[in-house]
mmCIF file of C-alpha atoms in Angstrom:
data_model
loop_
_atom_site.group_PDB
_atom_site.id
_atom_site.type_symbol
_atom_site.label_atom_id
_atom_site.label_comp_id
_atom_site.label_asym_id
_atom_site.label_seq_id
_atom_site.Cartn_x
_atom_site.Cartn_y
_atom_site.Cartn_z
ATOM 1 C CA UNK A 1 -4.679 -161.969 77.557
ATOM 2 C CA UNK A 2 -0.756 -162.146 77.142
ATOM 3 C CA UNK A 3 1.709 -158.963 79.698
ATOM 4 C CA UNK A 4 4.970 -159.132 78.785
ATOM 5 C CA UNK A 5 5.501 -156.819 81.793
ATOM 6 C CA UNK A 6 4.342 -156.217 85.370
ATOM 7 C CA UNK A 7 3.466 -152.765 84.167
ATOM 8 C CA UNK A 8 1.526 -153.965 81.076
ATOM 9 C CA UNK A 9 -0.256 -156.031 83.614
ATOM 10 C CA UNK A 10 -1.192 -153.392 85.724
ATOM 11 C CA UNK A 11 -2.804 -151.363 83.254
ATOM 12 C CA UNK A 12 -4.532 -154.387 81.724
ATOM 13 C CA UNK A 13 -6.160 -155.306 85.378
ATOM 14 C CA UNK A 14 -8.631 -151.934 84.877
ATOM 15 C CA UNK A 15 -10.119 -153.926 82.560
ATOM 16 C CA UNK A 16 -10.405 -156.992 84.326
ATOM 17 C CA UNK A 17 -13.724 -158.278 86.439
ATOM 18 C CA UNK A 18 -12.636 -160.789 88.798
ATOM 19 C CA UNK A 19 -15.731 -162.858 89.701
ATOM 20 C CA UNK A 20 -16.551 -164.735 92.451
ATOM 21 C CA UNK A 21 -13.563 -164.030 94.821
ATOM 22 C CA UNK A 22 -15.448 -160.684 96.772
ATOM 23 C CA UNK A 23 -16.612 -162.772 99.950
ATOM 24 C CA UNK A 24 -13.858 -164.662 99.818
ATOM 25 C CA UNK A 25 -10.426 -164.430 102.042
ATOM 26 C CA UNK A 26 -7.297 -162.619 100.702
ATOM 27 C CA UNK A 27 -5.929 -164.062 97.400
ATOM 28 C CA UNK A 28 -2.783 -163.108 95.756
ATOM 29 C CA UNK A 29 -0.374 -163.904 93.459
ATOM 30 C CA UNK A 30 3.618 -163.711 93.141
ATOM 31 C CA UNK A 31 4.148 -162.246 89.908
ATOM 32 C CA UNK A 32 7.467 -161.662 88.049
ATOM 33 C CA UNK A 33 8.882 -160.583 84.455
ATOM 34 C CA UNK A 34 11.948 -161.039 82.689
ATOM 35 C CA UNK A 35 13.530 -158.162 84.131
ATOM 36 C CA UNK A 36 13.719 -159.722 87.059
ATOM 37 C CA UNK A 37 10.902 -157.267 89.077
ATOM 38 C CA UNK A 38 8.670 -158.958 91.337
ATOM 39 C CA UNK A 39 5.013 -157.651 92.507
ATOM 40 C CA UNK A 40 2.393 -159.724 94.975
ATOM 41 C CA UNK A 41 -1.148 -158.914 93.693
ATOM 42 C CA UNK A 42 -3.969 -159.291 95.761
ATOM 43 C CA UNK A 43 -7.352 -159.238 94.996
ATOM 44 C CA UNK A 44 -9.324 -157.905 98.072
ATOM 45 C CA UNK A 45 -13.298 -156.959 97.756
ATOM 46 C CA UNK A 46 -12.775 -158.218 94.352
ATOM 47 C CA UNK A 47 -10.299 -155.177 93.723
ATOM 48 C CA UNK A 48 -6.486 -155.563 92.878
ATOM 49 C CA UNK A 49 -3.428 -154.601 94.969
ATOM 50 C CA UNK A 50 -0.015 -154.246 93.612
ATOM 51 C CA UNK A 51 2.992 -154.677 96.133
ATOM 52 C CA UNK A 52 6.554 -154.275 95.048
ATOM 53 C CA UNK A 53 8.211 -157.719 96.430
ATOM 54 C CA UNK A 54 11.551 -156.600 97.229
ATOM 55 C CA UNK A 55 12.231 -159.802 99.158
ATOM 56 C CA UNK A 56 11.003 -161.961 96.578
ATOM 57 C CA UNK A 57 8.616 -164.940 98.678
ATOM 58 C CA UNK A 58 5.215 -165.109 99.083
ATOM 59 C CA UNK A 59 3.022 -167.704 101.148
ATOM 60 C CA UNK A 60 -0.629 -167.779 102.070
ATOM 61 C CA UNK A 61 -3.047 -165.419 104.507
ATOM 62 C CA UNK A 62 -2.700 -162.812 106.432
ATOM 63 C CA UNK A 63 -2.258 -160.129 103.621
ATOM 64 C CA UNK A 64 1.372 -159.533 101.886
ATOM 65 C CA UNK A 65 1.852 -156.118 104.106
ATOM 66 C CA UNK A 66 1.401 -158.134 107.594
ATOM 67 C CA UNK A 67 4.142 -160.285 106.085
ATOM 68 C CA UNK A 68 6.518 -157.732 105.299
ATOM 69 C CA UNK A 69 5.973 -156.150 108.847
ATOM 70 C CA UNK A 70 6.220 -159.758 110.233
ATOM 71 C CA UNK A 71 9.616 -159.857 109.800
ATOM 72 C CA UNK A 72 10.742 -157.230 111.758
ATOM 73 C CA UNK A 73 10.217 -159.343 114.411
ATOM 74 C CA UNK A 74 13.152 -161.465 113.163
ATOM 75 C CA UNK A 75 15.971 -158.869 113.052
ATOM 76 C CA UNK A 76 18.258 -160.896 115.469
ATOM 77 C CA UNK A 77 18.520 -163.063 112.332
ATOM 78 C CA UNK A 78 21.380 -163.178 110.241
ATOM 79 C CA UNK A 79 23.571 -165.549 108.346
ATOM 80 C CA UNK A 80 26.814 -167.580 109.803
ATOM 81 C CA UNK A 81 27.440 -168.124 113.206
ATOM 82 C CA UNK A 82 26.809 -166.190 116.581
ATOM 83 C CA UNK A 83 29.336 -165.055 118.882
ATOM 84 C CA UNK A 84 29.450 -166.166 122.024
ATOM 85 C CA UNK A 85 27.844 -164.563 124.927
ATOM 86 C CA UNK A 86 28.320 -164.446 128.723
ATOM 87 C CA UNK A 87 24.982 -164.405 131.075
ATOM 88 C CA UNK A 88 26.743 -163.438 134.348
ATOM 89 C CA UNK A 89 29.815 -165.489 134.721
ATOM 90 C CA UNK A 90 28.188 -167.993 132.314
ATOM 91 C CA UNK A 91 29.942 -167.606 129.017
ATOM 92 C CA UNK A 92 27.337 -169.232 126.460
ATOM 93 C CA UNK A 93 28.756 -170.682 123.318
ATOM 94 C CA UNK A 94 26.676 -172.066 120.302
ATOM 95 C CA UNK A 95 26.146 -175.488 119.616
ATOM 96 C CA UNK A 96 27.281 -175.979 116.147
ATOM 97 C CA UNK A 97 27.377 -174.137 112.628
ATOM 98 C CA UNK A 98 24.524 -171.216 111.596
ATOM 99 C CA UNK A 99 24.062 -170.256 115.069
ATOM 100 C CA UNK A 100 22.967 -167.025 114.200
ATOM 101 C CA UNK A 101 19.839 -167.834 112.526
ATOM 102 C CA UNK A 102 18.660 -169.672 115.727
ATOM 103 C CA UNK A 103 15.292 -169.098 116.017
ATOM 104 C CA UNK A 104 14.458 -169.154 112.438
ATOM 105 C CA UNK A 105 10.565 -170.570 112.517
ATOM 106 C CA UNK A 106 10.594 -174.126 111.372
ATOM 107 C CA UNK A 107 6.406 -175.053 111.349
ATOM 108 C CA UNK A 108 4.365 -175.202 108.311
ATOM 109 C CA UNK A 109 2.220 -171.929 108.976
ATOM 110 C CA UNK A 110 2.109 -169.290 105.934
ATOM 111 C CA UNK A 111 4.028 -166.540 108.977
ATOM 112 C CA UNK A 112 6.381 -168.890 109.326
ATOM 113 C CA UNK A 113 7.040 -170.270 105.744
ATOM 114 C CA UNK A 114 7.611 -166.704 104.756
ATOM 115 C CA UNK A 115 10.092 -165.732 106.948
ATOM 116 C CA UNK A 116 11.769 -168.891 106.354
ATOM 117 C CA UNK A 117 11.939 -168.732 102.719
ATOM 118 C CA UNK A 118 12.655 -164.911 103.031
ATOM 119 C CA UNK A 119 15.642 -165.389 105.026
ATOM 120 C CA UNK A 120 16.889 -168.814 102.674
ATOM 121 C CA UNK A 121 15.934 -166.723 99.418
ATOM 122 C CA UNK A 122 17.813 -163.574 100.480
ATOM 123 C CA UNK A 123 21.137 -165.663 101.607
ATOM 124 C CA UNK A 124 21.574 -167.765 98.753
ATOM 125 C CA UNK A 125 24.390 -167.658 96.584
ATOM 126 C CA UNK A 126 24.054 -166.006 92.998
ATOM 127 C CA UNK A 127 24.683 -168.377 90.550
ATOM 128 C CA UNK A 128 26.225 -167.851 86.905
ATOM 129 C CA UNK A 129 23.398 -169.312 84.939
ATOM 130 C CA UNK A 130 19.519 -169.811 84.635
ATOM 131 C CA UNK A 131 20.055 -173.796 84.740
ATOM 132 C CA UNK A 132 22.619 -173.167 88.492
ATOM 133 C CA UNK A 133 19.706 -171.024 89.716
ATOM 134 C CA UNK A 134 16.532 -172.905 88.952
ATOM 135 C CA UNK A 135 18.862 -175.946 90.141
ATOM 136 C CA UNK A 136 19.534 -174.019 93.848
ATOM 137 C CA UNK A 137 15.921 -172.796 93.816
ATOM 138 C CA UNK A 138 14.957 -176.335 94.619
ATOM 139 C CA UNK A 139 17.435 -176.488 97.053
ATOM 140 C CA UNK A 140 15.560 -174.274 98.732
ATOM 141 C CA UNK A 141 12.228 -174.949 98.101
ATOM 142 C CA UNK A 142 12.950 -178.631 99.256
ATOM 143 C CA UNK A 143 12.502 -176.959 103.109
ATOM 144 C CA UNK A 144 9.064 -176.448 102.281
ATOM 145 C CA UNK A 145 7.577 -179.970 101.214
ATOM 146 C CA UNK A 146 4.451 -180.674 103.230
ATOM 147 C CA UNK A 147 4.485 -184.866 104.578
ATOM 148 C CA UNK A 148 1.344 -186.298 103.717
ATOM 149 C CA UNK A 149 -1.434 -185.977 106.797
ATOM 150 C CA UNK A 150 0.412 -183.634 108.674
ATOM 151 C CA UNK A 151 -2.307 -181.155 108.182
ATOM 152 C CA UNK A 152 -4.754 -183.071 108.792
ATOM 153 C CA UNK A 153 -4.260 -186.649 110.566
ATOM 154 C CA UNK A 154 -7.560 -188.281 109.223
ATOM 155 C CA UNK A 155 -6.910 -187.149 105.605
ATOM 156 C CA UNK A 156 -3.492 -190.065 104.342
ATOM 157 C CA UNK A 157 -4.414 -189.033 101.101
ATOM 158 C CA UNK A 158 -2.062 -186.559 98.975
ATOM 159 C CA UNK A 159 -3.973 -183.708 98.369
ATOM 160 C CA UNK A 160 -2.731 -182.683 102.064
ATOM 161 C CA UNK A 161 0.489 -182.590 100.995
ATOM 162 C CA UNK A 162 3.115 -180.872 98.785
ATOM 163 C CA UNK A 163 1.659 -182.167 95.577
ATOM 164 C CA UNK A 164 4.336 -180.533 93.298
ATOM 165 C CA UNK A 165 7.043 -177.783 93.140
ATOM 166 C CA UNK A 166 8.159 -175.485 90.263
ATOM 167 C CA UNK A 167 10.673 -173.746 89.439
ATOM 168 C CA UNK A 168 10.498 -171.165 86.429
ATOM 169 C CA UNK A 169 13.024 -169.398 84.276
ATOM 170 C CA UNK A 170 11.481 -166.456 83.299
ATOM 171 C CA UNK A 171 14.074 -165.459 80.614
ATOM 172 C CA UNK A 172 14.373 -168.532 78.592
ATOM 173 C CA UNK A 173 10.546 -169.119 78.918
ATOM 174 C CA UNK A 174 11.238 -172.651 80.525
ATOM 175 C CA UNK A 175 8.815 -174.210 83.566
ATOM 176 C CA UNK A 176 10.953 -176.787 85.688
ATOM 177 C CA UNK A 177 8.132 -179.238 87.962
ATOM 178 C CA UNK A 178 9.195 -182.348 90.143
ATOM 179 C CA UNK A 179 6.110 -183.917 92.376
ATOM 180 C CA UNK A 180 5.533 -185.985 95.492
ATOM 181 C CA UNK A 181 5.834 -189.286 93.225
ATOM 182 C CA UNK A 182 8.778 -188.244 91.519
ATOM 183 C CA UNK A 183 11.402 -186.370 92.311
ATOM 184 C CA UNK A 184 13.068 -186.165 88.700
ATOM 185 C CA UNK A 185 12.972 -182.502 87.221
ATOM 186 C CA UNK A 186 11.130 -182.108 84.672
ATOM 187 C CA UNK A 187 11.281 -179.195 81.872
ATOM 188 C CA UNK A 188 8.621 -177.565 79.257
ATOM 189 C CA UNK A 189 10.364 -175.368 77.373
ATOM 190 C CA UNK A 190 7.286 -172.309 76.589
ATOM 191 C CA UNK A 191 9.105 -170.871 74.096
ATOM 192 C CA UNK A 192 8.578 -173.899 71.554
ATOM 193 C CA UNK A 193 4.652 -173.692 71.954
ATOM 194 C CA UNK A 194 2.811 -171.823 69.437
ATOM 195 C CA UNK A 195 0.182 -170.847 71.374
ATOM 196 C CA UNK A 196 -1.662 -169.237 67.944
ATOM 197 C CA UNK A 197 -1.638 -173.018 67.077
ATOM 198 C CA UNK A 198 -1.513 -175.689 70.204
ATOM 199 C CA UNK A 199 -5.266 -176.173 71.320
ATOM 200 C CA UNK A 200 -5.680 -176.017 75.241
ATOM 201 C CA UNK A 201 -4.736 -179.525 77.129
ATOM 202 C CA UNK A 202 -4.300 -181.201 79.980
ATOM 203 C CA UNK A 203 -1.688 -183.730 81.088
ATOM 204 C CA UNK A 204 -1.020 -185.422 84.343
ATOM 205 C CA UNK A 205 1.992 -184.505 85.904
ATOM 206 C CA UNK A 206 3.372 -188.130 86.055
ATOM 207 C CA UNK A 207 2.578 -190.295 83.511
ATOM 208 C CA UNK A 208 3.388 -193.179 86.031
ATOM 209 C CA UNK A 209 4.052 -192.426 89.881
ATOM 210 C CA UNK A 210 7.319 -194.047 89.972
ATOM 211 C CA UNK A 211 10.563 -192.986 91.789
ATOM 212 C CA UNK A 212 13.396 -193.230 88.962
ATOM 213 C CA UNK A 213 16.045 -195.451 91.100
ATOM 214 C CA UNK A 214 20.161 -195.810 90.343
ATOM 215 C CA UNK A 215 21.459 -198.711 91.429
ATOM 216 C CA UNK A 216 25.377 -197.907 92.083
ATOM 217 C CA UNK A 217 27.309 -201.329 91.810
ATOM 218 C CA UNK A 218 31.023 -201.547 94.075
ATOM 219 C CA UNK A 219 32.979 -204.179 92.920
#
């Protein structure tokens, strides 16, 4: 089933039976439309949430409302630099640019992901066009590539990792992708698919795991 709209979605949810996900931790979704709204859907006890996603991120469990309240805990945060302070007679300056998100968490837990990306999402310039933003969009999503085994030490394999990002541009139906194995972005542009007509397929996401190198010659 095809929603053109978060609202067309909604509705068409009553008619959906998710299966298997009832005994099963909280899953949800980040889900936007062309007007630019953003929910988070989550299915809990096999039933579906809506949440209006003002701040526009979403990472893994707890629930998106423990999120959102999360972050209160982070209003000492803001953009540029700190002023400085004096503790007694001790006047305490800060120790280079962005002072004043100091304390911004910088592990790979889902708490600390979201505030992250909340805070780098919600500063971000707003660029002209849908090419500038999906461009700065991995700018920022860059901050959030899981290394391989830092998870889990005994596992060097990739599927620990950040196996791809994507970025997608919701208005000129295009899906951007770059992986671990190559860092080239890639486009599919949805709106040259007719999906009456294309037969479901698969692809790999590189068709050889190669890093695309320029050699830059000085003479």
């Amino acid at each position: 089933t095809q929603f053109a709209t978060i609202d067309e979605l909604k509705q068409g949810m009553n008619s959906v039976r998710v299966v298997g996900l009832e005994k099963t931790a909280v899953v949800h979704w980040r889900i936007g439309d062309a007007s630019g709204r953003q929910v988070v859907m989550e299915i809990v006890d096999g039933k579906a949430h809506f949440y209006e996603n003002a701040v526009g991120v979403l990472t893994n469990a707890p629930g998106f409302e423990w999120h959102m309240a999360n972050l209160n805990n982070y209003v000492n945060l803001y953009p540029g630099d700190a002023p400085a302070q004096m503790l007694g007679e001790v006047r305490l300056t800060p120790l280079g640019g962005s002072s004043a998100m100091l304390g911004l968490p910088g592990d790979f837990t889902p708490p600390s992901r979201f505030v992250r990306a909340a805070f780098m999402r919600n500063t971000a310039p707003q660029r002209a066009t849908a090419l500038d933003t999906v461009l700065e969009s991995f700018h920022l999503l860059n901050n959030f590539d899981v290394p391989i085994a830092l998870e889990n030490p005994a596992n060097k394999s990739l599927p620990s990792a950040t196996q791809w990002t994507s970025s997608i541009d919701l208005t000129h139906r295009k899906v951007y992708y770059k992986t671990a194995y190559n860092s080239s972005i890639r486009c599919i542009d949805l709106s040259t698919i007719d999906f009456a007509k294309v037969a479901y397929q698969s692809h790999p996401l590189d068709v050889v795991q190669s890093e695309s190198i320029e050699n830059i010659e000085v003479s």
